[in-house]
């Protein structure tokens, strides 16, 4: 259990806020849902009396309040300058999504969160702003801004994750990089980015569960942990390779779909930056994987004590098996 029973009410209201934003017929109702979502997530961050959690909660509140202020300010222009209002609204949602160039707050807040809260911030907290963002892509200028933000997110998410030892910051910059693919998918259609979003959520879930189980927050924590087994090494390795979009793992399927869409739309320049960034992110994923591979070498770790990991739950095994669904993809072409 990640949260005490007393905090499930906040989790329920967090989901309720997202549902209000998604199903609202006005921007005022969407704003109310976003505020409810934000105020429900802050108590979940400060689950324990910890200075790092309190600092992250304060930073998250200030950034989201700035995004809400931009959203409210955009409503002032809807009467006379509706086009300008849509631009301000678009920028406010980019800030709430931590998409470049408004990514600055995301890695720092992730650094101060526990793994379950980090998973919520990477997945559920981005669902409502992304759906609201898809409502705004009615003009070519906003689509061009989306492509520009996607290119920046791809480059910053790839370059920012280099030479980091903090696992939470590595996952944070990885999330910024994946946001670039989802922004491209949003400009193409709602079904594409929803498919990518759910695949990404299922892939990142076993990583969070595993790191939370062994309380690993840096690469040195992985080295000093008592869970250096073939089970953990394969779990981390396969999941990170799937997260990097390496075929034939499941994470390659949504990226392949978006690559085909971008080729059909002649978006070759954004596609070049996204593919280059995917290679760079795969490099810093391999840094985490190689740590496990080296430690499993008996010549190096013969004097280390090994402890059987107590994380082999059915949910975790199902999560890691999800990464191998991509192996079944060739069967689809043979059957059709």
Tab-separated table of C-alpha atoms in Angstrom:
chain	number	residue	atom	x	y	z
A	1	UNK	CA	0.000	0.000	0.000
A	2	UNK	CA	1.554	3.282	-1.086
A	3	UNK	CA	-0.708	5.641	0.851
A	4	UNK	CA	-2.439	5.407	4.237
A	5	UNK	CA	-6.190	4.926	4.184
A	6	UNK	CA	-6.753	8.526	5.304
A	7	UNK	CA	-5.136	9.766	2.083
A	8	UNK	CA	-7.343	7.805	-0.318
A	9	UNK	CA	-9.876	10.620	-0.138
A	10	UNK	CA	-7.245	12.929	-1.656
A	11	UNK	CA	-6.494	10.363	-4.336
A	12	UNK	CA	-10.188	10.106	-5.149
A	13	UNK	CA	-10.560	13.897	-5.365
A	14	UNK	CA	-7.432	14.005	-7.555
A	15	UNK	CA	-9.108	11.671	-10.034
A	16	UNK	CA	-12.354	13.606	-9.662
A	17	UNK	CA	-10.580	16.864	-10.545
A	18	UNK	CA	-9.170	15.295	-13.702
A	19	UNK	CA	-12.598	13.970	-14.676
A	20	UNK	CA	-14.204	17.399	-14.095
A	21	UNK	CA	-11.620	19.050	-16.358
A	22	UNK	CA	-12.014	16.440	-19.073
A	23	UNK	CA	-15.827	16.417	-19.103
A	24	UNK	CA	-16.364	20.160	-18.622
A	25	UNK	CA	-18.169	22.093	-21.336
A	26	UNK	CA	-16.512	25.407	-20.424
A	27	UNK	CA	-13.003	26.599	-19.631
A	28	UNK	CA	-14.206	27.754	-16.213
A	29	UNK	CA	-15.206	24.198	-15.335
A	30	UNK	CA	-11.882	22.944	-16.674
A	31	UNK	CA	-10.069	25.440	-14.441
A	32	UNK	CA	-12.044	24.262	-11.390
A	33	UNK	CA	-11.099	20.664	-12.153
A	34	UNK	CA	-7.423	21.570	-12.514
A	35	UNK	CA	-7.464	23.445	-9.196
A	36	UNK	CA	-9.134	20.510	-7.423
A	37	UNK	CA	-6.550	18.216	-8.959
A	38	UNK	CA	-3.691	20.428	-7.771
A	39	UNK	CA	-5.006	20.851	-4.219
A	40	UNK	CA	-5.534	17.092	-3.931
A	41	UNK	CA	-2.024	16.238	-5.070
A	42	UNK	CA	-0.256	18.504	-2.533
A	43	UNK	CA	-1.375	16.457	0.540
A	44	UNK	CA	-0.203	13.316	-1.258
A	45	UNK	CA	3.244	14.876	-1.713
A	46	UNK	CA	3.544	15.752	1.977
A	47	UNK	CA	2.685	12.218	3.022
A	48	UNK	CA	5.462	12.257	5.640
A	49	UNK	CA	6.956	15.127	7.600
A	50	UNK	CA	10.019	15.642	5.468
A	51	UNK	CA	11.690	18.878	4.388
A	52	UNK	CA	12.224	17.578	0.836
A	53	UNK	CA	8.543	16.686	0.460
A	54	UNK	CA	7.466	20.076	1.829
A	55	UNK	CA	9.833	21.896	-0.542
A	56	UNK	CA	8.518	19.937	-3.519
A	57	UNK	CA	4.929	20.611	-2.475
A	58	UNK	CA	5.625	24.362	-2.240
A	59	UNK	CA	7.370	24.421	-5.628
A	60	UNK	CA	4.546	22.444	-7.212
A	61	UNK	CA	1.941	24.802	-5.739
A	62	UNK	CA	3.745	27.928	-6.968
A	63	UNK	CA	4.254	26.595	-10.496
A	64	UNK	CA	0.688	25.336	-10.826
A	65	UNK	CA	-0.603	28.615	-9.384
A	66	UNK	CA	1.377	30.460	-12.062
A	67	UNK	CA	-0.198	28.243	-14.718
A	68	UNK	CA	-3.653	28.894	-13.275
A	69	UNK	CA	-2.962	32.655	-13.232
A	70	UNK	CA	-2.064	32.498	-16.932
A	71	UNK	CA	-5.241	30.535	-17.585
A	72	UNK	CA	-7.350	33.101	-15.742
A	73	UNK	CA	-5.578	35.972	-17.525
A	74	UNK	CA	-6.358	34.415	-20.885
A	75	UNK	CA	-10.070	34.588	-20.070
A	76	UNK	CA	-9.827	38.396	-20.027
A	77	UNK	CA	-8.953	38.397	-23.737
A	78	UNK	CA	-11.699	36.029	-24.913
A	79	UNK	CA	-14.195	38.851	-25.511
A	80	UNK	CA	-12.101	41.011	-27.847
A	81	UNK	CA	-8.877	39.077	-28.580
A	82	UNK	CA	-9.898	35.436	-28.697
A	83	UNK	CA	-6.862	34.406	-30.766
A	84	UNK	CA	-4.461	35.908	-28.194
A	85	UNK	CA	-6.465	34.259	-25.422
A	86	UNK	CA	-6.000	30.849	-27.014
A	87	UNK	CA	-2.224	31.428	-27.169
A	88	UNK	CA	-2.047	32.327	-23.450
A	89	UNK	CA	-4.222	29.332	-22.647
A	90	UNK	CA	-1.915	27.138	-24.710
A	91	UNK	CA	1.160	28.425	-22.830
A	92	UNK	CA	-0.545	27.858	-19.457
A	93	UNK	CA	-1.225	24.232	-20.337
A	94	UNK	CA	2.355	23.747	-21.537
A	95	UNK	CA	3.520	25.034	-18.152
A	96	UNK	CA	1.263	22.580	-16.321
A	97	UNK	CA	2.555	19.753	-18.544
A	98	UNK	CA	6.229	20.649	-17.930
A	99	UNK	CA	6.797	20.750	-21.655
A	100	UNK	CA	9.746	22.749	-22.975
A	101	UNK	CA	10.449	25.630	-22.683
A	102	UNK	CA	8.492	25.441	-19.395
A	103	UNK	CA	10.187	22.280	-18.173
A	104	UNK	CA	12.413	23.903	-15.522
A	105	UNK	CA	10.294	22.895	-12.500
A	106	UNK	CA	9.694	19.238	-13.310
A	107	UNK	CA	13.114	17.604	-12.546
A	108	UNK	CA	13.536	19.600	-9.334
A	109	UNK	CA	10.112	18.620	-8.011
A	110	UNK	CA	10.628	14.999	-9.046
A	111	UNK	CA	13.879	14.973	-7.071
A	112	UNK	CA	11.976	15.653	-3.848
A	113	UNK	CA	9.173	13.091	-4.322
A	114	UNK	CA	8.805	9.490	-3.291
A	115	UNK	CA	8.405	7.023	-6.150
A	116	UNK	CA	4.581	6.580	-5.929
A	117	UNK	CA	4.021	10.354	-6.017
A	118	UNK	CA	6.517	10.639	-8.873
A	119	UNK	CA	4.446	8.103	-10.835
A	120	UNK	CA	1.292	10.160	-10.255
A	121	UNK	CA	3.078	13.316	-11.403
A	122	UNK	CA	4.305	11.628	-14.594
A	123	UNK	CA	0.986	10.047	-15.553
A	124	UNK	CA	-2.344	11.048	-13.981
A	125	UNK	CA	-1.370	14.688	-13.401
A	126	UNK	CA	-0.686	15.127	-17.126
A	127	UNK	CA	-3.874	13.546	-18.395
A	128	UNK	CA	-6.267	16.495	-17.982
A	129	UNK	CA	-3.917	19.230	-19.324
A	130	UNK	CA	-3.139	17.124	-22.394
A	131	UNK	CA	-6.796	16.594	-23.192
A	132	UNK	CA	-7.430	20.322	-22.749
A	133	UNK	CA	-4.440	21.031	-25.000
A	134	UNK	CA	-5.953	18.888	-27.737
A	135	UNK	CA	-9.040	21.171	-27.731
A	136	UNK	CA	-6.889	24.165	-28.717
A	137	UNK	CA	-5.227	22.816	-31.854
A	138	UNK	CA	-7.639	24.464	-34.270
A	139	UNK	CA	-5.199	26.885	-35.944
A	140	UNK	CA	-1.985	26.273	-37.900
A	141	UNK	CA	-0.069	28.648	-35.609
A	142	UNK	CA	-0.890	26.646	-32.484
A	143	UNK	CA	0.037	23.436	-34.301
A	144	UNK	CA	3.378	25.022	-35.210
A	145	UNK	CA	3.881	26.004	-31.560
A	146	UNK	CA	3.149	22.405	-30.597
A	147	UNK	CA	5.787	21.123	-33.025
A	148	UNK	CA	8.316	23.662	-31.722
A	149	UNK	CA	7.628	22.646	-28.122
A	150	UNK	CA	7.932	18.974	-29.117
A	151	UNK	CA	11.360	19.532	-30.680
A	152	UNK	CA	12.569	21.469	-27.625
A	153	UNK	CA	11.205	18.811	-25.254
A	154	UNK	CA	12.947	16.073	-27.223
A	155	UNK	CA	16.320	17.829	-27.117
A	156	UNK	CA	16.111	18.981	-23.499
A	157	UNK	CA	14.803	15.616	-22.294
A	158	UNK	CA	17.680	13.848	-24.040
A	159	UNK	CA	20.571	16.194	-23.221
A	160	UNK	CA	19.402	16.943	-19.677
A	161	UNK	CA	19.499	13.281	-18.691
A	162	UNK	CA	23.176	12.835	-19.518
A	163	UNK	CA	25.718	12.402	-16.704
A	164	UNK	CA	23.069	12.205	-13.982
A	165	UNK	CA	23.254	9.823	-11.037
A	166	UNK	CA	19.799	10.579	-9.593
A	167	UNK	CA	17.293	8.017	-10.819
A	168	UNK	CA	14.356	10.371	-10.265
A	169	UNK	CA	15.954	13.066	-12.430
A	170	UNK	CA	16.757	10.483	-15.115
A	171	UNK	CA	13.106	9.393	-15.153
A	172	UNK	CA	12.018	13.069	-15.104
A	173	UNK	CA	14.049	13.997	-18.200
A	174	UNK	CA	12.850	10.765	-19.802
A	175	UNK	CA	9.275	11.913	-19.164
A	176	UNK	CA	10.035	15.283	-20.791
A	177	UNK	CA	11.401	13.429	-23.817
A	178	UNK	CA	8.307	11.233	-24.050
A	179	UNK	CA	6.193	14.371	-23.794
A	180	UNK	CA	7.621	15.438	-27.170
A	181	UNK	CA	6.258	12.279	-28.806
A	182	UNK	CA	2.877	12.815	-27.170
A	183	UNK	CA	2.731	16.430	-28.364
A	184	UNK	CA	3.315	15.249	-31.929
A	185	UNK	CA	0.598	12.625	-31.435
A	186	UNK	CA	-1.806	15.292	-30.073
A	187	UNK	CA	-1.371	17.346	-33.244
A	188	UNK	CA	-2.192	14.230	-35.297
A	189	UNK	CA	-5.250	13.029	-33.385
A	190	UNK	CA	-6.663	12.168	-29.970
A	191	UNK	CA	-6.517	8.398	-30.346
A	192	UNK	CA	-2.784	8.412	-31.118
A	193	UNK	CA	-1.621	10.259	-28.030
A	194	UNK	CA	-3.995	8.356	-25.751
A	195	UNK	CA	-2.513	5.099	-27.030
A	196	UNK	CA	1.021	6.414	-26.446
A	197	UNK	CA	0.101	7.740	-22.992
A	198	UNK	CA	-1.320	4.446	-21.739
A	199	UNK	CA	1.579	2.432	-23.157
A	200	UNK	CA	4.012	4.823	-21.443
A	201	UNK	CA	2.130	4.543	-18.133
A	202	UNK	CA	2.198	0.747	-18.213
A	203	UNK	CA	5.921	0.701	-19.023
A	204	UNK	CA	7.005	3.169	-16.333
A	205	UNK	CA	4.890	1.463	-13.650
A	206	UNK	CA	7.211	-1.543	-13.025
A	207	UNK	CA	10.229	0.798	-12.849
A	208	UNK	CA	8.554	2.811	-10.106
A	209	UNK	CA	7.442	-0.331	-8.253
A	210	UNK	CA	10.923	-1.844	-8.399
A	211	UNK	CA	12.777	1.285	-7.288
A	212	UNK	CA	10.237	1.886	-4.540
A	213	UNK	CA	10.625	-1.687	-3.322
A	214	UNK	CA	14.401	-1.431	-2.913
A	215	UNK	CA	14.314	2.307	-1.999
A	216	UNK	CA	16.753	3.231	-4.779
A	217	UNK	CA	17.046	6.916	-5.619
A	218	UNK	CA	20.557	7.099	-7.117
A	219	UNK	CA	22.848	4.793	-9.055
A	220	UNK	CA	24.883	4.264	-5.886
A	221	UNK	CA	21.710	3.038	-4.141
A	222	UNK	CA	21.383	0.396	-6.837
A	223	UNK	CA	24.976	-0.650	-6.276
A	224	UNK	CA	24.574	-0.898	-2.508
A	225	UNK	CA	21.134	-2.522	-2.530
A	226	UNK	CA	20.624	-6.138	-1.459
A	227	UNK	CA	18.435	-6.935	-4.466
A	228	UNK	CA	21.109	-7.451	-7.097
A	229	UNK	CA	19.625	-10.599	-8.643
A	230	UNK	CA	19.005	-11.782	-12.171
A	231	UNK	CA	15.301	-11.130	-11.566
A	232	UNK	CA	15.856	-7.461	-10.793
A	233	UNK	CA	18.450	-7.036	-13.508
A	234	UNK	CA	16.119	-8.438	-16.168
A	235	UNK	CA	13.181	-6.398	-14.828
A	236	UNK	CA	15.085	-3.120	-14.968
A	237	UNK	CA	16.855	-3.901	-18.242
A	238	UNK	CA	13.798	-4.978	-20.237
A	239	UNK	CA	11.666	-2.152	-18.884
A	240	UNK	CA	14.249	0.539	-19.646
A	241	UNK	CA	14.828	-0.854	-23.146
A	242	UNK	CA	11.081	-0.811	-23.715
A	243	UNK	CA	10.913	2.735	-22.358
A	244	UNK	CA	13.628	3.723	-24.827
A	245	UNK	CA	11.561	2.375	-27.709
A	246	UNK	CA	13.987	-0.367	-28.710
A	247	UNK	CA	12.392	-3.002	-30.940
A	248	UNK	CA	10.925	-5.552	-30.457
A	249	UNK	CA	9.730	-4.391	-27.028
A	250	UNK	CA	6.285	-2.893	-26.502
A	251	UNK	CA	7.586	0.671	-26.172
A	252	UNK	CA	8.591	0.603	-29.831
A	253	UNK	CA	4.994	0.169	-31.046
A	254	UNK	CA	3.649	3.700	-30.258
A	255	UNK	CA	6.890	5.307	-31.475
A	256	UNK	CA	6.677	3.339	-34.715
A	257	UNK	CA	3.085	4.481	-35.135
A	258	UNK	CA	4.033	8.142	-34.633
A	259	UNK	CA	7.026	7.807	-36.986
A	260	UNK	CA	4.665	6.579	-39.718
A	261	UNK	CA	2.275	9.469	-39.034
A	262	UNK	CA	5.091	12.034	-39.220
A	263	UNK	CA	6.378	10.556	-42.487
A	264	UNK	CA	2.883	10.706	-43.984
A	265	UNK	CA	2.572	14.355	-42.876
A	266	UNK	CA	6.057	15.224	-44.233
A	267	UNK	CA	7.286	16.249	-40.787
A	268	UNK	CA	10.840	15.152	-41.511
A	269	UNK	CA	12.654	17.868	-39.551
A	270	UNK	CA	10.795	17.225	-36.237
A	271	UNK	CA	11.180	13.489	-36.863
A	272	UNK	CA	14.961	13.890	-37.179
A	273	UNK	CA	15.202	15.606	-33.789
A	274	UNK	CA	12.914	13.070	-32.132
A	275	UNK	CA	14.918	10.110	-33.440
A	276	UNK	CA	18.233	11.664	-32.405
A	277	UNK	CA	16.849	12.344	-28.936
A	278	UNK	CA	15.584	8.755	-28.685
A	279	UNK	CA	19.119	7.488	-29.295
A	280	UNK	CA	20.519	9.792	-26.606
A	281	UNK	CA	17.900	8.705	-24.061
A	282	UNK	CA	18.712	5.086	-24.855
A	283	UNK	CA	22.313	5.869	-23.886
A	284	UNK	CA	21.492	7.033	-20.372
A	285	UNK	CA	19.056	4.139	-19.963
A	286	UNK	CA	21.977	1.834	-20.724
A	287	UNK	CA	23.982	3.487	-17.943
A	288	UNK	CA	21.417	2.183	-15.443
A	289	UNK	CA	21.267	-1.247	-17.091
A	290	UNK	CA	25.054	-1.669	-17.216
A	291	UNK	CA	25.194	-1.018	-13.463
A	292	UNK	CA	23.154	-4.173	-12.892
A	293	UNK	CA	25.025	-6.192	-15.492
A	294	UNK	CA	28.419	-5.386	-13.940
A	295	UNK	CA	27.213	-6.207	-10.434
A	296	UNK	CA	25.925	-9.597	-11.556
A	297	UNK	CA	29.437	-10.578	-12.631
A	298	UNK	CA	30.604	-13.183	-10.052
A	299	UNK	CA	34.214	-12.036	-10.383
A	300	UNK	CA	33.240	-8.585	-9.088
A	301	UNK	CA	30.491	-9.363	-6.597
A	302	UNK	CA	31.700	-12.621	-5.045
A	303	UNK	CA	31.980	-11.010	-1.612
A	304	UNK	CA	28.580	-9.331	-1.606
A	305	UNK	CA	25.609	-10.654	0.308
A	306	UNK	CA	22.540	-11.432	-1.745
A	307	UNK	CA	19.011	-11.299	-0.484
A	308	UNK	CA	15.999	-12.689	-2.247
A	309	UNK	CA	13.822	-9.819	-3.478
A	310	UNK	CA	10.373	-9.635	-1.998
A	311	UNK	CA	8.737	-7.902	-4.945
A	312	UNK	CA	7.656	-10.811	-7.134
A	313	UNK	CA	3.968	-9.928	-6.920
A	314	UNK	CA	1.568	-10.963	-9.699
A	315	UNK	CA	1.015	-7.306	-10.613
A	316	UNK	CA	4.755	-6.747	-11.034
A	317	UNK	CA	5.167	-9.904	-13.106
A	318	UNK	CA	2.236	-8.822	-15.275
A	319	UNK	CA	3.826	-5.386	-15.696
A	320	UNK	CA	7.141	-6.770	-16.889
A	321	UNK	CA	5.387	-9.226	-19.212
A	322	UNK	CA	3.655	-6.228	-20.822
A	323	UNK	CA	7.036	-5.242	-22.293
A	324	UNK	CA	7.056	-8.420	-24.377
A	325	UNK	CA	3.722	-7.824	-26.115
A	326	UNK	CA	5.709	-6.175	-28.890
A	327	UNK	CA	7.152	-9.595	-29.723
A	328	UNK	CA	3.666	-10.618	-30.857
A	329	UNK	CA	3.453	-7.756	-33.372
A	330	UNK	CA	4.905	-9.722	-36.350
A	331	UNK	CA	2.125	-12.290	-35.899
A	332	UNK	CA	-0.384	-9.551	-36.781
A	333	UNK	CA	1.199	-9.054	-40.209
A	334	UNK	CA	1.304	-12.781	-40.884
A	335	UNK	CA	-2.361	-13.139	-39.962
A	336	UNK	CA	-3.430	-10.220	-42.151
